[in-house]
Amino acid sequence: MARPYDVIVIGLGGMGSAAAYHLARRGRRVLGLERFGPVHALGASHGGSRIYRQSYAEGAGYVPLLLRARELWRELAADCGEEVFTTTGGLVLGPHDSPMVAGSVRSALTWGLEHEVLDSNEIRRRFPTFTPTADDVAFYEREAGVARPELTVTAHLDLAARHGADLRFEEPVDSWLIDGPGNVRVVTAKETYVADRLVIAPGAWASRLVQDIHVPVRVERRVMYWFSPQGGTAPFGPDRHPVYVWEDRDGGDVYGFPALDGADGGAKVAFHAKGSPADPDHLDRQIHPDEVEAMRAYLRPRIPALADGHFLKGAACTYTLTPDEDFVLSTHPLHPQVTVACGFSGHGFKFVPVIGEIIADLAVEGSTAHPIAPFDARRFHHRTS
């Protein structure tokens, strides 16, 4: 008797939902398992917006993946009929020799990407919501924009189901094992499932499901803030105020977005590097007054209308970080029928569509044409005698 599934996908957030879609679209019989409900706000794939950049300061090797991700977002928008991506342009601000600015320039030159470098006067003229110092410059790229996490996950789940995927929610995985060649067994509180292949994309719960490859991920809490700018949202509209990352000389940074959802939605901003260790099952979801004040203080000399605006709301999310802050995206070092996708280190969502494509390649073919060698889980794996 044929088993009912070819591939089981554990985790249906950003990466897992994209994987389920790409696998189902290729005709694979897919079972998706998610510990929470669909499109939940308990992990990393929520908050209304994520920055998409092409000239990647974190490493020029990421650029081909980003270019493919943009193509796939266009396809996804056409297939689902939703605005899953909005082009706004993007700024990386800071001293000319800051890692983010210098790295963005280097990445753009490596790949021949269109860009501009603006001095402080030009920044103020073209983007008057920002108040740079005389030493600040800005790297500007026209193709940067905003990915919508909830809409993206919803679209991938809906399309996966349309292609026949069996998606089950509120069903956390207790364990998985290899039960003979080509036989993967996954155990939940409700049932035991068997398939030929397994994809593990568990977000902040990675350490509980990939202990045997010794990926040293750590989970940290981050906070997103929404302010209604002083003087109104019009100057912060997506046609006037781009997405941005602003890095200071001390290595601190903040990133933010235009007012995407009108006056009531405000403009979102967050610290990238400022977080605290967290347990994903007991994440502090309260936004504390001192956290809001720390954000206001950081913004005041840089984006004063936002700093002095009305605080609307905040939301906590998780980063799952590897020591080198590169992804883990490869077949399992010991079990080639298992694909592992985790440790996206707070900068993964802009890659979601292409990550789904890569996972499908690895699960079906065991390899991919995409350049993912730096993300191999084997870089952390040490066999013990």
Short mmCIF file of C-alpha atoms in Angstrom, two decimals:
data_model
loop_
_atom_site.label_atom_id
_atom_site.label_comp_id
_atom_site.label_asym_id
_atom_site.label_seq_id
_atom_site.Cartn_x
_atom_site.Cartn_y
_atom_site.Cartn_z
CA MET A 1 0.00 0.00 0.00
CA ALA A 2 1.45 3.40 -0.96
CA ARG A 3 2.13 5.76 1.88
CA PRO A 4 0.01 8.94 1.78
CA TYR A 5 2.87 11.50 1.80
CA ASP A 6 6.08 12.05 -0.08
CA VAL A 7 7.34 14.90 2.15
CA ILE A 8 6.48 16.08 5.65
CA VAL A 9 7.19 19.75 6.42
CA ILE A 10 7.59 20.67 10.10
CA GLY A 11 6.80 24.36 10.62
CA LEU A 12 4.51 26.45 8.42
CA GLY A 13 5.83 29.95 9.05
CA GLY A 14 7.68 31.92 6.40
CA MET A 15 10.08 29.20 5.27
CA GLY A 16 7.88 26.16 5.82
CA SER A 17 4.85 27.63 4.06
CA ALA A 18 6.99 28.50 1.04
CA ALA A 19 8.48 25.00 1.04
CA ALA A 20 5.04 23.38 1.23
CA TYR A 21 3.89 25.45 -1.73
CA HIS A 22 6.90 24.73 -3.94
CA LEU A 23 6.80 21.02 -3.13
CA ALA A 24 3.06 20.71 -3.73
CA ARG A 25 3.35 22.68 -6.98
CA ARG A 26 5.86 20.08 -8.17
CA GLY A 27 3.28 17.36 -7.62
CA ARG A 28 4.63 16.03 -4.31
CA ARG A 29 2.17 14.76 -1.72
CA VAL A 30 2.88 17.13 1.18
CA LEU A 31 1.92 17.05 4.84
CA GLY A 32 2.54 20.31 6.69
CA LEU A 33 2.56 20.38 10.50
CA GLU A 34 2.41 23.62 12.52
CA ARG A 35 2.44 23.88 16.32
CA PHE A 36 0.18 26.98 16.29
CA GLY A 37 -2.63 28.22 14.08
CA PRO A 38 -2.11 29.49 10.53
CA VAL A 39 -0.31 32.83 10.09
CA HIS A 40 0.28 33.27 13.83
CA ALA A 41 2.14 36.06 15.64
CA LEU A 42 4.15 33.85 18.01
CA GLY A 43 7.38 33.49 16.05
CA ALA A 44 9.21 35.60 13.46
CA SER A 45 6.87 35.84 10.45
CA HIS A 46 4.59 38.64 11.59
CA GLY A 47 4.58 42.39 12.17
CA GLY A 48 3.15 43.60 8.87
CA SER A 49 6.42 44.37 7.04
CA ARG A 50 9.96 43.18 6.34
CA ILE A 51 12.69 45.04 4.47
CA TYR A 52 13.86 43.71 1.11
CA ARG A 53 17.30 44.90 -0.07
CA GLN A 54 19.38 43.71 -3.03
CA SER A 55 22.84 45.24 -2.42
CA TYR A 56 23.46 43.07 0.57
CA ALA A 57 26.00 44.33 3.08
CA GLU A 58 25.89 41.00 4.92
CA GLY A 59 27.63 39.37 1.98
CA ALA A 60 27.65 39.72 -1.81
CA GLY A 61 27.04 35.97 -2.07
CA TYR A 62 23.45 36.53 -0.99
CA VAL A 63 22.63 38.72 -3.98
CA PRO A 64 21.69 35.98 -6.49
CA LEU A 65 19.21 34.61 -3.97
CA LEU A 66 17.71 38.07 -3.45
CA LEU A 67 17.29 38.61 -7.19
CA ARG A 68 15.50 35.28 -7.50
CA ALA A 69 13.35 36.04 -4.45
CA ARG A 70 12.14 39.23 -6.13
CA GLU A 71 11.13 37.28 -9.25
CA LEU A 72 9.22 34.80 -7.11
CA TRP A 73 7.44 37.56 -5.20
CA ARG A 74 6.20 38.91 -8.52
CA GLU A 75 4.92 35.45 -9.41
CA LEU A 76 3.31 35.06 -6.01
CA ALA A 77 1.53 38.40 -6.30
CA ALA A 78 0.16 37.40 -9.70
CA ASP A 79 -0.97 34.00 -8.42
CA CYS A 80 -2.65 35.20 -5.22
CA GLY A 81 -3.88 38.64 -6.28
CA GLU A 82 -2.53 40.33 -3.14
CA GLU A 83 0.08 43.06 -2.65
CA VAL A 84 2.63 40.80 -1.00
CA PHE A 85 5.47 43.19 -1.95
CA THR A 86 5.70 46.98 -2.34
CA THR A 87 8.67 48.73 -3.97
CA THR A 88 9.59 51.86 -1.98
CA GLY A 89 13.31 52.34 -2.56
CA GLY A 90 15.70 51.93 0.34
CA LEU A 91 18.41 53.80 2.23
CA VAL A 92 21.35 52.51 4.23
CA LEU A 93 22.60 55.44 6.31
CA GLY A 94 25.69 55.98 8.44
CA PRO A 95 29.35 56.97 8.19
CA HIS A 96 30.82 56.12 4.78
CA ASP A 97 33.05 53.45 6.34
CA SER A 98 30.34 51.81 8.46
CA PRO A 99 29.93 48.08 7.75
CA MET A 100 26.40 48.52 6.39
CA VAL A 101 27.17 51.41 4.04
CA ALA A 102 30.55 50.11 2.87
CA GLY A 103 29.19 46.58 2.54
CA SER A 104 26.21 47.73 0.49
CA VAL A 105 28.48 49.64 -1.90
CA ARG A 106 30.79 46.65 -2.23
CA SER A 107 27.88 44.31 -2.93
CA ALA A 108 26.38 46.66 -5.53
CA LEU A 109 29.70 47.04 -7.34
CA THR A 110 30.30 43.28 -7.31
CA TRP A 111 26.98 42.58 -9.02
CA GLY A 112 26.59 45.74 -11.09
CA LEU A 113 23.45 46.83 -9.24
CA GLU A 114 22.02 50.30 -9.80
CA HIS A 115 22.62 52.55 -6.79
CA GLU A 116 23.51 56.03 -5.60
CA VAL A 117 25.59 57.33 -2.70
CA LEU A 118 24.17 60.54 -1.23
CA ASP A 119 25.87 63.06 1.05
CA SER A 120 24.07 64.53 4.04
CA ASN A 121 22.78 67.56 2.14
CA GLU A 122 21.31 65.38 -0.59
CA ILE A 123 19.71 63.09 1.97
CA ARG A 124 17.97 66.05 3.62
CA ARG A 125 16.83 67.43 0.28
CA ARG A 126 15.40 64.22 -1.12
CA PHE A 127 14.23 62.58 2.11
CA PRO A 128 13.41 65.39 4.59
CA THR A 129 12.07 63.02 7.27
CA PHE A 130 15.72 62.12 8.00
CA THR A 131 18.17 64.45 9.81
CA PRO A 132 21.68 63.07 9.17
CA THR A 133 24.84 64.57 10.62
CA ALA A 134 27.43 66.14 8.35
CA ASP A 135 29.40 62.85 8.50
CA ASP A 136 26.51 60.64 7.42
CA VAL A 137 26.06 59.37 3.90
CA ALA A 138 23.35 57.16 2.44
CA PHE A 139 23.44 54.29 0.00
CA TYR A 140 20.22 54.37 -2.04
CA GLU A 141 18.77 51.59 -4.19
CA ARG A 142 15.56 51.98 -6.12
CA GLU A 143 14.60 48.27 -6.05
CA ALA A 144 14.39 47.96 -2.25
CA GLY A 145 10.99 47.61 -0.71
CA VAL A 146 8.64 45.94 1.73
CA ALA A 147 7.64 42.30 1.91
CA ARG A 148 4.37 41.63 3.74
CA PRO A 149 4.91 38.62 6.02
CA GLU A 150 1.32 37.74 6.89
CA LEU A 151 0.13 38.12 3.30
CA THR A 152 3.09 36.12 2.02
CA VAL A 153 2.55 33.22 4.43
CA THR A 154 -1.19 33.25 3.75
CA ALA A 155 -0.58 33.15 0.01
CA HIS A 156 1.88 30.27 0.24
CA LEU A 157 -0.45 28.26 2.50
CA ASP A 158 -3.47 28.87 0.29
CA LEU A 159 -1.60 27.95 -2.88
CA ALA A 160 -0.04 24.87 -1.24
CA ALA A 161 -3.51 23.66 -0.25
CA ARG A 162 -4.80 24.42 -3.75
CA HIS A 163 -2.06 22.12 -5.09
CA GLY A 164 -3.13 19.35 -2.74
CA ALA A 165 -1.01 19.83 0.40
CA ASP A 166 -2.52 18.52 3.66
CA LEU A 167 -1.87 21.32 6.19
CA ARG A 168 -2.49 20.62 9.86
CA PHE A 169 -2.37 23.26 12.59
CA GLU A 170 -2.25 23.21 16.39
CA GLU A 171 -0.22 20.01 16.10
CA PRO A 172 3.31 20.35 17.52
CA VAL A 173 5.86 17.68 16.66
CA ASP A 174 7.22 15.64 19.55
CA SER A 175 9.95 13.81 17.67
CA TRP A 176 11.14 12.43 14.37
CA LEU A 177 13.33 9.48 13.42
CA ILE A 178 14.72 7.60 10.47
CA ASP A 179 13.06 4.20 10.43
CA GLY A 180 14.95 2.40 7.73
CA PRO A 181 16.13 3.57 4.29
CA GLY A 182 13.81 6.15 2.78
CA ASN A 183 11.48 5.98 5.75
CA VAL A 184 10.95 9.04 7.93
CA ARG A 185 8.64 8.82 10.93
CA VAL A 186 7.23 11.95 12.61
CA VAL A 187 5.41 11.75 15.94
CA THR A 188 2.95 14.35 17.22
CA ALA A 189 0.57 14.28 20.18
CA LYS A 190 -2.21 13.30 17.77
CA GLU A 191 -0.69 10.84 15.34
CA THR A 192 2.40 9.24 13.82
CA TYR A 193 3.11 10.01 10.16
CA VAL A 194 5.45 8.35 7.67
CA ALA A 195 6.97 9.77 4.49
CA ASP A 196 9.97 9.42 2.19
CA ARG A 197 11.38 12.86 3.00
CA LEU A 198 11.32 15.39 5.82
CA VAL A 199 11.76 19.16 5.94
CA ILE A 200 12.49 20.79 9.31
CA ALA A 201 11.73 24.53 9.32
CA PRO A 202 10.81 25.16 12.96
CA GLY A 203 11.91 28.76 13.52
CA ALA A 204 12.69 29.51 17.16
CA TRP A 205 12.03 25.88 18.12
CA ALA A 206 14.96 24.62 16.03
CA SER A 207 17.17 23.47 18.89
CA ARG A 208 14.53 20.94 19.96
CA LEU A 209 14.39 19.23 16.58
CA VAL A 210 17.97 19.38 15.27
CA GLN A 211 20.03 18.56 18.36
CA ASP A 212 21.91 15.79 16.55
CA ILE A 213 23.64 18.20 14.16
CA HIS A 214 24.76 20.49 16.98
CA VAL A 215 23.62 23.73 15.37
CA PRO A 216 24.33 26.25 18.16
CA VAL A 217 21.33 28.51 17.61
CA ARG A 218 20.23 30.98 20.26
CA VAL A 219 16.85 32.67 20.47
CA GLU A 220 16.55 36.37 21.27
CA ARG A 221 13.60 38.67 21.79
CA ARG A 222 13.21 41.74 19.59
CA VAL A 223 10.59 44.50 19.71
CA MET A 224 8.89 46.28 16.82
CA TYR A 225 7.39 49.75 17.45
CA TRP A 226 4.75 51.77 15.59
CA PHE A 227 4.58 55.56 15.99
CA SER A 228 2.17 58.08 14.51
CA PRO A 229 4.60 60.77 13.32
CA GLN A 230 4.32 64.28 14.66
CA GLY A 231 2.74 66.37 11.91
CA GLY A 232 0.98 63.41 10.29
CA THR A 233 1.86 60.46 8.13
CA ALA A 234 1.91 62.20 4.73
CA PRO A 235 5.70 62.85 4.74
CA PHE A 236 6.17 59.20 5.74
CA GLY A 237 4.12 57.74 2.90
CA PRO A 238 5.70 54.97 0.79
CA ASP A 239 6.09 57.38 -2.14
CA ARG A 240 8.24 59.75 -0.05
CA HIS A 241 9.84 57.84 2.83
CA PRO A 242 11.79 54.68 1.84
CA VAL A 243 12.66 51.66 3.93
CA TYR A 244 15.93 52.25 5.73
CA VAL A 245 18.71 50.90 7.92
CA TRP A 246 20.69 53.43 9.96
CA GLU A 247 23.98 52.38 11.54
CA ASP A 248 25.98 54.54 13.94
CA ARG A 249 29.71 54.59 14.68
CA ASP A 250 29.24 52.46 17.79
CA GLY A 251 27.65 49.61 15.83
CA GLY A 252 24.10 50.36 16.94
CA ASP A 253 21.44 50.38 14.29
CA VAL A 254 17.78 50.90 13.67
CA TYR A 255 15.62 49.95 10.71
CA GLY A 256 12.23 51.18 9.64
CA PHE A 257 9.46 51.56 7.12
CA PRO A 258 7.14 54.13 5.61
CA ALA A 259 3.59 54.51 6.89
CA LEU A 260 2.19 51.68 4.80
CA ASP A 261 -1.32 51.53 6.22
CA GLY A 262 -2.30 55.17 6.44
CA ALA A 263 -2.73 57.43 9.44
CA ASP A 264 -4.04 54.73 11.76
CA GLY A 265 -1.19 52.32 11.04
CA GLY A 266 1.69 54.66 11.80
CA ALA A 267 5.30 54.00 10.80
CA LYS A 268 7.17 50.97 12.09
CA VAL A 269 10.72 51.01 13.46
CA ALA A 270 12.92 48.54 15.36
CA PHE A 271 16.43 47.86 16.60
CA HIS A 272 18.19 45.05 14.75
CA ALA A 273 21.05 44.30 17.13
CA LYS A 274 19.41 45.12 20.45
CA GLY A 275 17.78 42.08 22.02
CA SER A 276 17.81 39.70 24.96
CA PRO A 277 17.94 35.89 25.35
CA ALA A 278 14.52 34.30 25.24
CA ASP A 279 12.59 31.05 25.52
CA PRO A 280 10.12 30.95 22.61
CA ASP A 281 7.53 29.20 24.79
CA HIS A 282 7.72 31.96 27.42
CA LEU A 283 8.50 35.05 25.40
CA ASP A 284 7.87 38.35 27.15
CA ARG A 285 5.24 39.89 24.87
CA GLN A 286 4.66 42.99 26.98
CA ILE A 287 6.20 46.19 25.59
CA HIS A 288 7.73 48.11 28.49
CA PRO A 289 7.80 51.93 28.84
CA ASP A 290 11.59 52.03 29.10
CA GLU A 291 11.86 50.19 25.79
CA VAL A 292 9.66 52.77 24.08
CA GLU A 293 11.70 55.61 25.60
CA ALA A 294 14.97 54.02 24.46
CA MET A 295 13.65 53.94 20.92
CA ARG A 296 12.49 57.57 21.13
CA ALA A 297 15.93 58.62 22.38
CA TYR A 298 17.68 56.85 19.50
CA LEU A 299 15.32 58.31 16.90
CA ARG A 300 15.25 61.90 18.21
CA PRO A 301 18.44 63.15 16.50
CA ARG A 302 17.76 61.05 13.38
CA ILE A 303 14.01 61.06 12.68
CA PRO A 304 12.59 63.64 15.11
CA ALA A 305 9.01 63.59 13.82
CA LEU A 306 8.84 59.88 14.59
CA ALA A 307 10.58 60.19 17.97
CA ASP A 308 8.13 62.87 19.12
CA GLY A 309 5.07 61.19 17.65
CA HIS A 310 2.40 59.18 19.41
CA PHE A 311 3.33 55.60 20.30
CA LEU A 312 0.63 53.37 18.83
CA LYS A 313 1.71 49.84 19.68
CA GLY A 314 4.56 47.39 19.89
CA ALA A 315 5.04 43.69 19.26
CA ALA A 316 7.68 41.19 20.30
CA CYS A 317 9.16 38.66 17.90
CA THR A 318 12.04 36.19 17.89
CA TYR A 319 15.43 36.06 16.21
CA THR A 320 17.00 32.60 15.92
CA LEU A 321 20.69 33.32 15.51
CA THR A 322 23.64 31.19 14.45
CA PRO A 323 27.16 32.14 15.64
CA ASP A 324 28.10 33.50 12.20
CA GLU A 325 24.57 34.83 11.51
CA ASP A 326 24.46 32.93 8.22
CA PHE A 327 21.57 30.57 7.56
CA VAL A 328 21.39 26.83 8.06
CA LEU A 329 19.99 25.51 4.78
CA SER A 330 21.11 22.08 3.64
CA THR A 331 20.44 18.40 3.82
CA HIS A 332 21.04 16.82 7.21
CA PRO A 333 24.69 15.77 7.71
CA LEU A 334 23.66 12.25 8.75
CA HIS A 335 20.35 11.75 6.95
CA PRO A 336 20.22 12.96 3.32
CA GLN A 337 16.43 12.49 3.15
CA VAL A 338 16.06 15.27 5.76
CA THR A 339 16.36 18.98 4.82
CA VAL A 340 17.07 21.52 7.56
CA ALA A 341 16.15 25.22 7.28
CA CYS A 342 16.70 27.27 10.42
CA GLY A 343 18.88 29.92 12.08
CA PHE A 344 17.88 32.76 9.75
CA SER A 345 19.36 35.21 12.25
CA GLY A 346 16.90 38.07 11.90
CA HIS A 347 17.49 38.68 8.18
CA GLY A 348 15.78 35.74 6.51
CA PHE A 349 12.32 36.86 5.52
CA LYS A 350 13.46 38.81 2.46
CA PHE A 351 14.57 35.43 1.07
CA VAL A 352 11.38 33.48 1.83
CA PRO A 353 10.20 32.67 -1.73
CA VAL A 354 13.61 31.45 -2.89
CA ILE A 355 14.19 29.54 0.35
CA GLY A 356 11.00 27.63 -0.43
CA GLU A 357 12.33 26.84 -3.89
CA ILE A 358 15.70 25.71 -2.48
CA ILE A 359 14.06 23.49 0.14
CA ALA A 360 11.99 21.85 -2.59
CA ASP A 361 15.15 21.26 -4.64
CA LEU A 362 16.94 19.67 -1.69
CA ALA A 363 13.97 17.55 -0.66
CA VAL A 364 13.26 16.28 -4.18
CA GLU A 365 16.71 16.18 -5.81
CA GLY A 366 19.10 16.26 -2.86
CA SER A 367 20.85 19.33 -4.33
CA THR A 368 20.13 22.77 -5.77
CA ALA A 369 21.64 25.04 -8.40
CA HIS A 370 21.34 27.99 -6.03
CA PRO A 371 24.57 29.10 -4.26
CA ILE A 372 24.02 27.80 -0.72
CA ALA A 373 27.40 26.24 0.17
CA PRO A 374 28.03 28.72 3.04
CA PHE A 375 24.77 27.61 4.68
CA ASP A 376 25.64 23.92 5.04
CA ALA A 377 24.75 22.52 8.47
CA ARG A 378 28.00 20.54 8.39
CA ARG A 379 29.94 23.65 9.34
CA PHE A 380 28.68 23.11 12.91
CA HIS A 381 28.59 19.32 12.98
CA HIS A 382 31.29 17.41 14.84
CA ARG A 383 31.08 13.66 15.07
CA THR A 384 32.03 12.20 18.44
CA SER A 385 34.01 8.99 18.71
#
